[in-house]
Structure formats: structure tokens, C-alpha cells
Short mmCIF file of C-alpha atoms in Angstrom, two decimals:
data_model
loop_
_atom_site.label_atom_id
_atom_site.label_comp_id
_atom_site.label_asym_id
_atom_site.label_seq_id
_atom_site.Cartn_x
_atom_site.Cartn_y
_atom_site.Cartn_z
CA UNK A 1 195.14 89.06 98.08
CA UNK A 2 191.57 89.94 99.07
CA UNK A 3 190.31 87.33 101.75
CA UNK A 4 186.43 86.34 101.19
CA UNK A 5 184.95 85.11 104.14
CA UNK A 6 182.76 81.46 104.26
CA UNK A 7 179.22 84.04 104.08
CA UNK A 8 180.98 85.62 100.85
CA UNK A 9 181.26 82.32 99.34
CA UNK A 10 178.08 80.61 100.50
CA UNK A 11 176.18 83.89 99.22
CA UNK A 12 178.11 83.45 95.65
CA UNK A 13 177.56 79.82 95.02
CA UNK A 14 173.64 80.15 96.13
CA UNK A 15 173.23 82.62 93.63
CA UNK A 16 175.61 81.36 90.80
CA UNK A 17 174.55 78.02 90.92
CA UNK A 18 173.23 76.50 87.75
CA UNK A 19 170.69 74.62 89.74
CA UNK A 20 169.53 77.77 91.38
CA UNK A 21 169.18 79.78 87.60
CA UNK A 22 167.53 76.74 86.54
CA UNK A 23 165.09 76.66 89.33
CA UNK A 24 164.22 80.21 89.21
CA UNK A 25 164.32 79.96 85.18
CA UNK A 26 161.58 76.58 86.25
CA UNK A 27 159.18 79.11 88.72
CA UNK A 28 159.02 82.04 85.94
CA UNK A 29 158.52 80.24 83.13
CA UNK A 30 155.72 77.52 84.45
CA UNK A 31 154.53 78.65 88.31
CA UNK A 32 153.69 81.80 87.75
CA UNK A 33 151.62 81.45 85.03
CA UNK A 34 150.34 78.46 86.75
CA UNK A 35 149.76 80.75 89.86
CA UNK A 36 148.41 84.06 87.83
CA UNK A 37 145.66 81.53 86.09
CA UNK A 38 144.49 79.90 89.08
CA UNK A 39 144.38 83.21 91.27
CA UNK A 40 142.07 84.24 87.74
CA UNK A 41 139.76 81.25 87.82
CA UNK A 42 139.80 81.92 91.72
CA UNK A 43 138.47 85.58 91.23
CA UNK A 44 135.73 84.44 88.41
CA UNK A 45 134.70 81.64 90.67
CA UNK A 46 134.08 84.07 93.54
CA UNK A 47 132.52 86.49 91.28
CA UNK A 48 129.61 84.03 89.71
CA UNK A 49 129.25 82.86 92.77
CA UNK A 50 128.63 86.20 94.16
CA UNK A 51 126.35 86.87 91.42
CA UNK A 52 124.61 83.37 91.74
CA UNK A 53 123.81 84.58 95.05
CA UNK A 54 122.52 87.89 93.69
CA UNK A 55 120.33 86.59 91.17
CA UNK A 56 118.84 84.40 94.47
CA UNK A 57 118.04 87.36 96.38
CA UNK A 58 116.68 89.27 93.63
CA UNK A 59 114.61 86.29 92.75
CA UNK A 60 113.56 85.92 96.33
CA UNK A 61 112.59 89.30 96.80
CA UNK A 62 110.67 89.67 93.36
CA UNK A 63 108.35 86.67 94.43
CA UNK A 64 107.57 88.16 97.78
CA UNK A 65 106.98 91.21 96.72
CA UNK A 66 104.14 90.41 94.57
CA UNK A 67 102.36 88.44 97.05
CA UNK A 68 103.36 91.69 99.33
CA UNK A 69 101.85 93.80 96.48
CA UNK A 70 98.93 92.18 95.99
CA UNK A 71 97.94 91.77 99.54
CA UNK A 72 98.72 95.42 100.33
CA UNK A 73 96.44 96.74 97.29
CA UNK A 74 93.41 94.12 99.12
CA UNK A 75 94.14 95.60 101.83
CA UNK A 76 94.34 99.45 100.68
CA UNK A 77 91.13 98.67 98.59
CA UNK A 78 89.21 97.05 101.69
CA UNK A 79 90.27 100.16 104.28
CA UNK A 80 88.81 102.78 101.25
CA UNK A 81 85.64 100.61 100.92
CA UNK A 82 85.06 100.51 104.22
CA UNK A 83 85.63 104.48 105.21
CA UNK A 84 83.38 105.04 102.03
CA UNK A 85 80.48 103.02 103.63
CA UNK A 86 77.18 105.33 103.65
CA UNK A 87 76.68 103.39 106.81
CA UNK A 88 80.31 103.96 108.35
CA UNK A 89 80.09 107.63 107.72
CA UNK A 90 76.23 107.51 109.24
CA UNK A 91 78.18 106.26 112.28
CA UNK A 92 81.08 107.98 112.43
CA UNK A 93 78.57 111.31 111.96
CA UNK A 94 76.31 110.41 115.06
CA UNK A 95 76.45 112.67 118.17
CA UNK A 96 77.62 110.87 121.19
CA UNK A 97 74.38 109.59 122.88
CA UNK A 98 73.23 108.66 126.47
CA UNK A 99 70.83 105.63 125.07
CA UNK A 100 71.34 104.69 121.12
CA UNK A 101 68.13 104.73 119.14
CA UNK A 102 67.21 101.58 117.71
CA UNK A 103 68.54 103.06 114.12
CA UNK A 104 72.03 103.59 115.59
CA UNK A 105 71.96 100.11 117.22
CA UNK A 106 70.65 98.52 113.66
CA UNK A 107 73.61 100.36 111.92
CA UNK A 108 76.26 98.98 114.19
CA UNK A 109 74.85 95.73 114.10
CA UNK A 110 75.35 95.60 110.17
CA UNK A 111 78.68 97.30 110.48
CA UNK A 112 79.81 94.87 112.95
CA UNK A 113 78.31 92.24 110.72
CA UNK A 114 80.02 93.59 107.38
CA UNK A 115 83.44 93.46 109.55
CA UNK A 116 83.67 90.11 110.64
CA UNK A 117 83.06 88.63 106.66
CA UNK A 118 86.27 91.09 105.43
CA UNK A 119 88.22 89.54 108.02
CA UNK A 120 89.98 86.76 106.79
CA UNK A 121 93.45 84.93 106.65
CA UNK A 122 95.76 87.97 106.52
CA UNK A 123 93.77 90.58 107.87
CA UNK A 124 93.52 90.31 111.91
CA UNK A 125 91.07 92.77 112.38
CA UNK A 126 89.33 96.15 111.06
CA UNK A 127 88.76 99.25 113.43
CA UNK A 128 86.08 101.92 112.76
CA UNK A 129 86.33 104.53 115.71
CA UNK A 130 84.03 108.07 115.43
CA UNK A 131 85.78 111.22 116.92
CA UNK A 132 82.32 112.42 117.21
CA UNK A 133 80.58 109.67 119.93
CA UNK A 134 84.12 108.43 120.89
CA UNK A 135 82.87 105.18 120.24
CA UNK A 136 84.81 102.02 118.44
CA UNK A 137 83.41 99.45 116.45
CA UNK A 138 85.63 96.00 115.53
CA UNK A 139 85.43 92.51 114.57
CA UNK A 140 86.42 91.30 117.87
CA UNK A 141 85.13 94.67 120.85
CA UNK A 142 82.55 97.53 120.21
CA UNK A 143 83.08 99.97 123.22
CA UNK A 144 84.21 103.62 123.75
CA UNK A 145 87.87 104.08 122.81
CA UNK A 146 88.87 104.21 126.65
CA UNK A 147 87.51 100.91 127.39
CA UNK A 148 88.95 99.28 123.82
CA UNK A 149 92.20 96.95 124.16
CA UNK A 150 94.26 98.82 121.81
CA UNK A 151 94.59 102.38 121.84
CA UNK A 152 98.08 103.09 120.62
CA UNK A 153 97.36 103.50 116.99
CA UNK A 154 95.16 106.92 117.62
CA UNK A 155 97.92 109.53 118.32
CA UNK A 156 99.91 108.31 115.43
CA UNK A 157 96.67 108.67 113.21
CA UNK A 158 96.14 112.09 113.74
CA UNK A 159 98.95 113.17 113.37
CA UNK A 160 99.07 111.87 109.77
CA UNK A 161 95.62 112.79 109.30
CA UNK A 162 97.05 116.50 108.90
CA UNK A 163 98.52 115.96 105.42
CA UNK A 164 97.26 112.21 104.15
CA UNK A 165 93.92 110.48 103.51
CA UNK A 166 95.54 106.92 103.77
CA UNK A 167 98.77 105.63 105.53
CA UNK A 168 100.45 102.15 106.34
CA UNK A 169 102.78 101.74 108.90
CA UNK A 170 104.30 98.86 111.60
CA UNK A 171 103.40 98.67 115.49
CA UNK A 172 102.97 95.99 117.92
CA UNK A 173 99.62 96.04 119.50
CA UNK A 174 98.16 93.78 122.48
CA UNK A 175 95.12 91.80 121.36
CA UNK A 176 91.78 91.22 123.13
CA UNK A 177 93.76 88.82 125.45
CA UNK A 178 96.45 90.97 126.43
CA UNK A 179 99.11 89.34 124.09
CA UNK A 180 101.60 91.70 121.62
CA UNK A 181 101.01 90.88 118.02
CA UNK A 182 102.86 92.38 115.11
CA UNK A 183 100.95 94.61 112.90
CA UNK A 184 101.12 95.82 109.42
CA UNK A 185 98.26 98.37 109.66
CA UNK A 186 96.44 100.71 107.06
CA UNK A 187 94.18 103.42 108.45
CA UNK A 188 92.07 105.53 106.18
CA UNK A 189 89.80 109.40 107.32
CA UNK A 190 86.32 108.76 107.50
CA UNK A 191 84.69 110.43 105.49
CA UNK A 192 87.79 109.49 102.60
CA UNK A 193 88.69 112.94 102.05
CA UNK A 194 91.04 115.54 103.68
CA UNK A 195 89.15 118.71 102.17
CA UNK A 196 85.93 117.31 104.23
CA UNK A 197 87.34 116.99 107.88
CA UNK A 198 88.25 114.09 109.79
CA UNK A 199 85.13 112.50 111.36
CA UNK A 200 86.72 109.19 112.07
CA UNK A 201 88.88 106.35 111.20
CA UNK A 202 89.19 103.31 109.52
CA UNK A 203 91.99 101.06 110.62
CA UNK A 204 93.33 97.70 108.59
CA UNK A 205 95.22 95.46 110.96
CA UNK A 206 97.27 92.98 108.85
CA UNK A 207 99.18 89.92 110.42
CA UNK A 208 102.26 89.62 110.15
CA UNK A 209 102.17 85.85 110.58
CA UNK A 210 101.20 84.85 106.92
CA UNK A 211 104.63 86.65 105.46
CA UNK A 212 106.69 84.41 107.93
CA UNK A 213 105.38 81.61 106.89
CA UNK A 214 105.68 82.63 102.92
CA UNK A 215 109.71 83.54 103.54
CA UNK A 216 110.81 80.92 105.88
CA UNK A 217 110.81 77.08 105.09
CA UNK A 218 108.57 75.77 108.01
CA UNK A 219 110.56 73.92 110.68
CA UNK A 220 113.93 75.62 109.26
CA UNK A 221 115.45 79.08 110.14
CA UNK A 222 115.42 81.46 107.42
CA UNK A 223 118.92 81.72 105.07
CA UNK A 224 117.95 85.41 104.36
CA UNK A 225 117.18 88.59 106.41
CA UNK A 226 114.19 90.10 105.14
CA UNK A 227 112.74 93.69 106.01
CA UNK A 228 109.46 95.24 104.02
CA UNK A 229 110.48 98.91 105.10
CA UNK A 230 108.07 102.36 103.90
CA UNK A 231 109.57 105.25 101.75
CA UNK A 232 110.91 106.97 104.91
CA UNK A 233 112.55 104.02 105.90
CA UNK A 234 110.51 103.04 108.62
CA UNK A 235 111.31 99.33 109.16
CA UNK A 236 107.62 97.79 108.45
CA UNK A 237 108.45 94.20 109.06
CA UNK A 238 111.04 91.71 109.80
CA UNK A 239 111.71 88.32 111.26
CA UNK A 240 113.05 90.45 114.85
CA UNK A 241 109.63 91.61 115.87
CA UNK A 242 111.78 94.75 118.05
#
């Protein structure tokens, strides 16, 4: 006779059981359905959810980016007006001079004069600087470039010069007072055309402060993480000023 030890019989009743069959019969027949349709309701939960969040961003950024838009094409349009000035490209055309006439002194005065009025809630300040006298005219300093606040914004603009008549990039800059500001600027040739040489420049300095304040809830951190970045990729803006 074959001797069965107590695991050989433990193991057989566990399995042969009727309560066990009817248990397992119990958990295929109603808990796994049960389970399958909640894991399903689980996964379409997380999935409009997911696509409630979606339709938040995309909302988000659509809103922005028409205040964005239509600020930017202001902008654009103001930097063109001003580099097609007849009196911008009289300055930007004058020799450098030892004393200036009372002409070139009348001209800057209206320039100067012109600048301040376009100046306004999201545009900081407006640069008009002549490679010819090496002089720089501004809403806020008229001096030779040397003695001007900001100079960073030159090397970069002649170097797209070369192929573009218009450009729009990001940069910190220090203002009058010495502090770094964020900067969406738009600089334009003077005169506005690459086949006539590069006489000067017309530079757009737009604060960044105004799209902070349109993206974030005032008193509140932001929910989102929000970048305005050029076709190259070049980050243009975002709530990390570095």
C-alpha cells in the first residue's frame, strides 16, 4: 500500500474541496468581470481626464497667443515705421560731427519726441543708433553708443543684419539704473532694406512684465509652464528669467 504523507493529503483536499471549486467557480464568474470593468472605467477615466487637461492647455495657449500675436504685429509694425522715418534715415545718414548744426539738433529733438509717445504699456523702450555718427537716440538716453547703458544687443544685430531686414529675439538687458530686465526685442536696418546697406538700427524693446501678468493669476503661482520660443528654438520667454 502506497503511504501519502499529511502534505499529500492537505494538497488534495485544498484542491478537491467543493468549497474551494465553488469559490474559484464565485471569482471567475462575478470578480473578474467585476475587476476587467472597473480596470476599463479606470483607463477611460484617466484618459478624459488626460484629455480634459489637453483641451485646457490648448485653450490656454490659443488665448495667449493672440494677445502674443497681436502685440508682436504692433510691435513689428511700430519698429518698420520707425526705421522708415524720412527723419530717422536723415539721422542715421549724418556724418559724425564735432558740434551738431541746429538742423541735426531739431531732428533729434522730434525723433526723441516721436519716441517717447510710441512708448507705452508693453513696449519699454525704442533704440535708434547710426553706424555712421556712432550716436544713439532713445526714449530714456541720447549719447554715443559707448556712453549708452545697454550695449549688448549690437553684436547680435549685425550679425543678423547679413541675411534679414527684421528679427525678434530674447536677452536680458540692464536699464538706465543698472537693473536686468527681461526683453522681448525687435530690431529692424535703417534704411528698411538689405539691398541698400545697413546705415543703422532700429531696436523694439518689449517687457516682458505684461505676459506674466496675462498667464499667471496675480498673488498665485502659475499651474502651467509657459515658454514663447522662435522657429530655431531659441527660448524667447518664460516664467525662469535664466
Amino acid at each position: 500500500m502506497k503511504k501519502y504523507n499529511i502534505r499529500y493529503y492537505f494538497h488534495n483536499y485544498r484542491f478537491s474541496s467543493l468549497f474551494l471549486k465553488n469559490f474559484l467557480t464565485i471569482l471567475l464568474v462575478l470578480y473578474l468581470p467585476l475587476s476587467l470593468t472597473c480596470l476599463g472605467i479606470s483607463l477611460y477615466l484617466q484618459n478624459a481626464w488626460f484629455s480634459e487637461l489637453a483641451s485646457a492647455a490648448h485653450d490656454s495657449v490659443a488665448s495667449v497667443q493672440e494677445v502674443v500675436d497681436t502685440v508682436q504685429t504692433n510691435v513689428s509694425g511700430a519698429c518698420i515705421n520707425t526705421a522708415s522715418d524720412p527723419s530717422v534715415s536723415s539721422f542715421v545718414l549724418t556724418k559724425k560731427w564735432d558740434f551738431p548744426s541746429y538742423d541735426i539738433v531739431q531732428n533729434i529733438q522730434n525723433i526723441i519726441r516721436s519716441l517717447t509717445i510710441s512708448c507705452g504699456e508693453y513696449i519699454d523702450s525704442i533704440y535708434i543708433y547710426s553706424t555712421n555718427n556712432d550716436y544713439l537716440l532713445s526714449n530714456t538716453q541720447s549719447s554715443t553708443l559707448a556712453s549708452f547703458y545697454d550695449q549688448d544687443w549690437l553684436p547680435f544685430c549685425e550679425e543678423q543684419a547679413k541675411s534679414l531686414s527684421q528679427w525678434t529675439w530674447g536677452r536680458t538687458a540692464m536699464t538706465r539704473e543698472g537693473q536686468a530686465v527681461s526683453y522681448i526685442s525687435t530690431a529692424s536696418v535703417v534704411p528698411y532694406s538689405l539691398t541698400r546697406g545697413t546705415d543703422g538700427y532700429v531696436v523694439v524693446n518689449m517687457s516682458s512684465d505684461w505676459l506674466a501678468q496675462l498667464v499667471k493669476q496675480r498673488g498665485s503661482a502659475p499651474l502651467e509652464e509657459f515658454f514663447i520660443v522662435d522657429r530655431t528654438g531659441l527660448v524667447l520667454y518664460s516664467f525662469d528669467p535664466k
